[in-house]
Amino acid sequence: MFAIIGGSGMTQLSCLEISHRQIIRTPYGEPSGPLTFGKMKNENIVFLARHGHGHTIPPHAINYRANLWALHSLKPSHVIAVASVGGIRADLTPGRLMIPDQIIDYTYGRSFTFFEGKEKPVTHIDMTLPYSQRTRALLLQAAKNAREAVLDGGVYAATQGPRLETAAEINRLERDGANIVGMTGMPEAALARELDLNYASIAVVANYAAGRGTNVSSIPLKEIYAVLEQAMVGVRNILEHVVSCDGH
């Protein structure tokens, strides 16, 4: 079984033959919404809308622990997270797709670990490579098979949100080595690692980050949704090819 987490622009998976929806209870509360089960190319798929079906849960209020725990309980072979981001690097124009390989966490105040409480021992997880190399390779091969252009590797900056960043903050992120900026990459990636899930992300550039592109004084929010709608066609194409790749 593959698990897919949909972000902004993907509150449902149109290429999924839905069989049923199920609410899964977890020790950490309820996930963002019911999990959707079905098939894609005869492969079992479970889909979860990260922000809720109506896109009503802001990034800082998502119950990441419940989301990952619910998916973990189903023992998926891979967890693929789709996330919309802002492009910092000049070549990361709206509509581009990236399979990031690194992440920098600027979030705060989020429930970021399963290993807390007096009854649990201190546990350190290795985040040298924050995304599963197996899942990244699978996504890259699927993109090649689907003839969809993706950038292999890049640094995702996870910010708190829900507001967008200032131009000065984006300059700082760029100096830190970030190429794209989003609001949901952490603690999602770290929690997936704690649960030993094969987790990787498809980052969809929805807009230029603040101070970048041709309109440096503002971000045209109305244009973001049109870009996401078009880019998600490519994402769905990749996902359909993922389930056809060998070695999953």
Short mmCIF file of C-alpha atoms in Angstrom, two decimals:
data_model
loop_
_atom_site.label_atom_id
_atom_site.label_comp_id
_atom_site.label_asym_id
_atom_site.label_seq_id
_atom_site.Cartn_x
_atom_site.Cartn_y
_atom_site.Cartn_z
CA MET A 1 0.00 0.00 0.00
CA PHE A 2 1.10 3.54 -0.82
CA ALA A 3 0.13 6.49 1.39
CA ILE A 4 -0.24 9.94 -0.15
CA ILE A 5 -0.51 13.15 1.84
CA GLY A 6 -2.06 15.95 -0.18
CA GLY A 7 -1.33 19.58 0.55
CA SER A 8 -2.59 22.86 -0.90
CA GLY A 9 -4.01 22.21 -4.35
CA MET A 10 -4.62 18.51 -3.65
CA THR A 11 -7.45 18.07 -1.17
CA GLN A 12 -8.54 15.01 -3.13
CA LEU A 13 -6.92 12.62 -5.59
CA SER A 14 -9.02 12.59 -8.76
CA CYS A 15 -7.21 9.60 -10.26
CA LEU A 16 -8.08 7.40 -7.26
CA GLU A 17 -10.83 4.79 -7.56
CA ILE A 18 -12.33 5.29 -4.10
CA SER A 19 -13.57 2.27 -2.19
CA HIS A 20 -14.31 3.83 1.20
CA ARG A 21 -13.37 6.46 3.77
CA GLN A 22 -12.44 5.72 7.35
CA ILE A 23 -11.83 7.75 10.50
CA ILE A 24 -8.82 6.41 12.38
CA ARG A 25 -8.39 7.22 16.06
CA THR A 26 -4.88 7.64 17.40
CA PRO A 27 -3.29 8.17 20.84
CA TYR A 28 -2.53 11.71 19.63
CA GLY A 29 -6.04 12.77 18.67
CA GLU A 30 -7.73 12.82 15.30
CA PRO A 31 -5.96 13.21 11.95
CA SER A 32 -6.80 16.09 9.63
CA GLY A 33 -9.77 14.13 8.34
CA PRO A 34 -11.02 10.71 7.32
CA LEU A 35 -8.56 8.63 5.31
CA THR A 36 -9.63 7.84 1.76
CA PHE A 37 -8.96 4.30 0.54
CA GLY A 38 -8.97 3.10 -3.03
CA LYS A 39 -6.95 1.85 -5.95
CA MET A 40 -4.73 3.46 -8.54
CA LYS A 41 -3.47 1.22 -11.36
CA ASN A 42 -4.62 -1.75 -9.24
CA GLU A 43 -2.37 -0.66 -6.34
CA ASN A 44 -3.92 -0.05 -2.91
CA ILE A 45 -3.73 3.63 -1.98
CA VAL A 46 -4.64 5.59 1.14
CA PHE A 47 -4.96 9.36 0.80
CA LEU A 48 -5.00 12.02 3.51
CA ALA A 49 -5.69 15.72 2.95
CA ARG A 50 -3.18 17.46 5.21
CA HIS A 51 -5.27 20.60 5.68
CA GLY A 52 -8.61 18.79 5.88
CA HIS A 53 -11.04 18.16 3.06
CA GLY A 54 -12.12 21.82 2.91
CA HIS A 55 -8.58 23.14 3.39
CA THR A 56 -9.52 24.62 6.77
CA ILE A 57 -6.56 23.63 8.97
CA PRO A 58 -3.62 26.09 8.88
CA PRO A 59 -0.07 24.71 8.83
CA HIS A 60 0.73 25.43 12.49
CA ALA A 61 -2.51 23.79 13.69
CA ILE A 62 -2.18 20.48 11.78
CA ASN A 63 -2.06 17.44 14.03
CA TYR A 64 1.05 16.01 12.38
CA ARG A 65 1.46 13.28 14.99
CA ALA A 66 -2.06 11.96 14.48
CA ASN A 67 -1.65 12.10 10.70
CA LEU A 68 1.60 10.12 10.66
CA TRP A 69 0.47 7.68 13.34
CA ALA A 70 -2.73 6.91 11.43
CA LEU A 71 -0.78 6.21 8.23
CA HIS A 72 1.84 4.20 10.12
CA SER A 73 -0.90 1.94 11.52
CA LEU A 74 -1.68 0.85 7.96
CA LYS A 75 1.95 -0.20 7.30
CA PRO A 76 2.36 1.56 3.93
CA SER A 77 5.40 0.70 1.80
CA HIS A 78 5.93 4.39 1.00
CA VAL A 79 4.53 7.73 2.17
CA ILE A 80 4.56 10.43 -0.49
CA ALA A 81 3.87 13.98 0.65
CA VAL A 82 2.78 16.63 -1.83
CA ALA A 83 3.54 20.19 -0.73
CA SER A 84 3.18 23.60 -2.35
CA VAL A 85 6.18 25.89 -1.88
CA GLY A 86 7.62 29.23 -2.85
CA GLY A 87 10.62 29.30 -5.15
CA ILE A 88 13.70 31.06 -3.80
CA ARG A 89 16.32 30.00 -6.35
CA ALA A 90 16.03 31.79 -9.70
CA ASP A 91 15.29 28.65 -11.72
CA LEU A 92 12.47 27.58 -9.40
CA THR A 93 9.71 29.31 -11.28
CA PRO A 94 5.98 28.76 -10.63
CA GLY A 95 4.90 25.34 -11.83
CA ARG A 96 8.27 23.62 -11.38
CA LEU A 97 8.44 20.35 -9.47
CA MET A 98 11.22 19.30 -7.09
CA ILE A 99 12.05 16.18 -5.11
CA PRO A 100 13.91 17.81 -2.19
CA ASP A 101 16.70 15.98 -0.38
CA GLN A 102 17.31 18.32 2.57
CA ILE A 103 15.28 20.42 4.97
CA ILE A 104 15.86 23.24 7.46
CA ASP A 105 13.33 23.63 10.28
CA TYR A 106 12.30 27.16 11.31
CA THR A 107 9.01 26.13 12.94
CA TYR A 108 8.24 26.45 16.63
CA GLY A 109 5.60 25.40 19.13
CA ARG A 110 4.52 22.32 17.18
CA SER A 111 4.26 18.81 18.62
CA PHE A 112 7.37 17.49 16.92
CA THR A 113 8.13 14.10 18.49
CA PHE A 114 6.53 10.89 19.68
CA PHE A 115 9.35 10.43 22.21
CA GLU A 116 8.28 12.67 25.08
CA GLY A 117 6.98 12.18 28.57
CA LYS A 118 8.57 10.83 31.73
CA GLU A 119 7.68 7.24 30.85
CA LYS A 120 9.61 7.35 27.56
CA PRO A 121 13.40 7.25 27.22
CA VAL A 122 15.28 10.06 25.49
CA THR A 123 15.56 9.05 21.85
CA HIS A 124 17.61 10.74 19.14
CA ILE A 125 16.88 10.02 15.48
CA ASP A 126 19.35 10.48 12.64
CA MET A 127 18.16 13.19 10.23
CA THR A 128 21.35 13.49 8.18
CA LEU A 129 19.28 12.49 5.16
CA PRO A 130 15.76 13.56 6.15
CA TYR A 131 13.96 11.86 3.26
CA SER A 132 13.91 8.16 2.42
CA GLN A 133 16.41 7.46 -0.33
CA ARG A 134 14.26 4.55 -1.55
CA THR A 135 11.19 6.73 -1.88
CA ARG A 136 13.09 9.58 -3.52
CA ALA A 137 14.53 7.16 -6.08
CA LEU A 138 11.05 5.79 -6.73
CA LEU A 139 9.67 9.29 -7.34
CA LEU A 140 12.52 10.22 -9.66
CA GLN A 141 12.07 7.05 -11.70
CA ALA A 142 8.31 7.60 -11.86
CA ALA A 143 8.82 11.18 -13.06
CA LYS A 144 11.18 9.91 -15.76
CA ASN A 145 8.69 7.27 -16.86
CA ALA A 146 5.90 9.86 -16.85
CA ARG A 147 8.07 12.30 -18.83
CA GLU A 148 7.51 14.95 -16.22
CA ALA A 149 10.41 17.31 -15.53
CA VAL A 150 11.47 17.36 -11.89
CA LEU A 151 14.50 18.80 -10.13
CA ASP A 152 16.49 16.18 -8.25
CA GLY A 153 17.44 17.57 -4.86
CA GLY A 154 17.12 20.86 -3.08
CA VAL A 155 16.77 22.37 0.38
CA TYR A 156 13.28 22.94 1.79
CA ALA A 157 12.93 25.67 4.42
CA ALA A 158 10.00 24.90 6.75
CA THR A 159 8.56 28.11 8.22
CA GLN A 160 5.81 28.61 10.77
CA GLY A 161 3.08 30.30 8.73
CA PRO A 162 0.30 30.83 8.11
CA ARG A 163 1.54 34.21 6.91
CA LEU A 164 3.96 34.36 4.02
CA GLU A 165 7.51 35.53 4.61
CA THR A 166 8.98 39.00 4.26
CA ALA A 167 11.54 39.66 1.54
CA ALA A 168 14.22 40.01 4.23
CA GLU A 169 13.29 36.62 5.68
CA ILE A 170 13.59 35.03 2.25
CA ASN A 171 17.03 36.64 1.86
CA ARG A 172 18.00 35.06 5.17
CA LEU A 173 16.70 31.64 4.08
CA GLU A 174 18.70 31.91 0.88
CA ARG A 175 21.85 32.75 2.85
CA ASP A 176 21.15 29.66 4.96
CA GLY A 177 21.14 27.57 1.79
CA ALA A 178 17.41 27.10 1.24
CA ASN A 179 16.03 26.79 -2.29
CA ILE A 180 12.30 26.54 -1.58
CA VAL A 181 10.08 27.58 1.32
CA GLY A 182 6.96 25.92 2.70
CA MET A 183 5.08 25.56 5.97
CA THR A 184 4.35 21.84 6.41
CA GLY A 185 7.62 19.98 5.81
CA MET A 186 8.37 19.83 9.53
CA PRO A 187 7.67 18.16 11.85
CA GLU A 188 6.12 15.86 9.25
CA ALA A 189 9.45 14.54 7.96
CA ALA A 190 10.88 14.03 11.46
CA LEU A 191 7.80 12.21 12.72
CA ALA A 192 7.89 9.94 9.67
CA ARG A 193 11.51 9.13 10.51
CA GLU A 194 10.62 8.36 14.13
CA LEU A 195 8.07 5.85 12.84
CA ASP A 196 10.59 4.42 10.36
CA LEU A 197 8.38 5.27 7.39
CA ASN A 198 9.74 5.53 3.84
CA TYR A 199 8.79 9.18 3.41
CA ALA A 200 9.64 11.66 0.66
CA SER A 201 8.07 14.75 -0.85
CA ILE A 202 7.06 16.22 -4.19
CA ALA A 203 7.40 19.99 -3.84
CA VAL A 204 5.28 22.07 -6.22
CA VAL A 205 6.46 25.64 -6.75
CA ALA A 206 3.27 27.67 -6.55
CA ASN A 207 4.82 31.13 -6.59
CA TYR A 208 8.03 33.08 -6.37
CA ALA A 209 9.04 33.64 -2.77
CA ALA A 210 8.79 37.19 -1.39
CA GLY A 211 11.06 39.62 -3.21
CA ARG A 212 11.71 37.21 -6.07
CA GLY A 213 10.43 37.08 -9.63
CA THR A 214 9.11 39.99 -11.64
CA ASN A 215 6.72 41.35 -8.99
CA VAL A 216 9.10 41.94 -6.08
CA SER A 217 6.71 44.10 -4.05
CA SER A 218 3.96 41.50 -3.53
CA ILE A 219 2.89 37.92 -4.20
CA PRO A 220 -0.12 37.62 -6.56
CA LEU A 221 -2.18 35.22 -4.45
CA LYS A 222 -4.93 34.84 -7.06
CA GLU A 223 -2.41 33.41 -9.52
CA ILE A 224 -1.20 30.74 -7.08
CA TYR A 225 -4.34 28.63 -7.39
CA ALA A 226 -4.20 28.62 -11.19
CA VAL A 227 -0.54 27.54 -11.07
CA LEU A 228 -1.30 24.78 -8.56
CA GLU A 229 -4.21 23.48 -10.61
CA GLN A 230 -2.00 23.09 -13.67
CA ALA A 231 1.02 21.73 -11.77
CA MET A 232 -1.09 19.10 -10.01
CA VAL A 233 -1.78 17.51 -13.40
CA GLY A 234 1.92 16.64 -13.55
CA VAL A 235 1.94 15.49 -9.93
CA ARG A 236 -0.96 13.12 -10.52
CA ASN A 237 0.82 11.77 -13.60
CA ILE A 238 3.90 11.03 -11.49
CA LEU A 239 1.82 9.38 -8.77
CA GLU A 240 0.13 7.13 -11.32
CA HIS A 241 3.55 6.04 -12.58
CA VAL A 242 4.87 5.53 -9.03
CA VAL A 243 2.56 2.59 -8.50
CA SER A 244 3.75 1.04 -11.76
CA CYS A 245 7.46 1.23 -10.94
CA ASP A 246 9.31 -1.92 -9.94
CA GLY A 247 10.72 -2.33 -6.48
CA HIS A 248 7.91 -0.75 -4.47
#
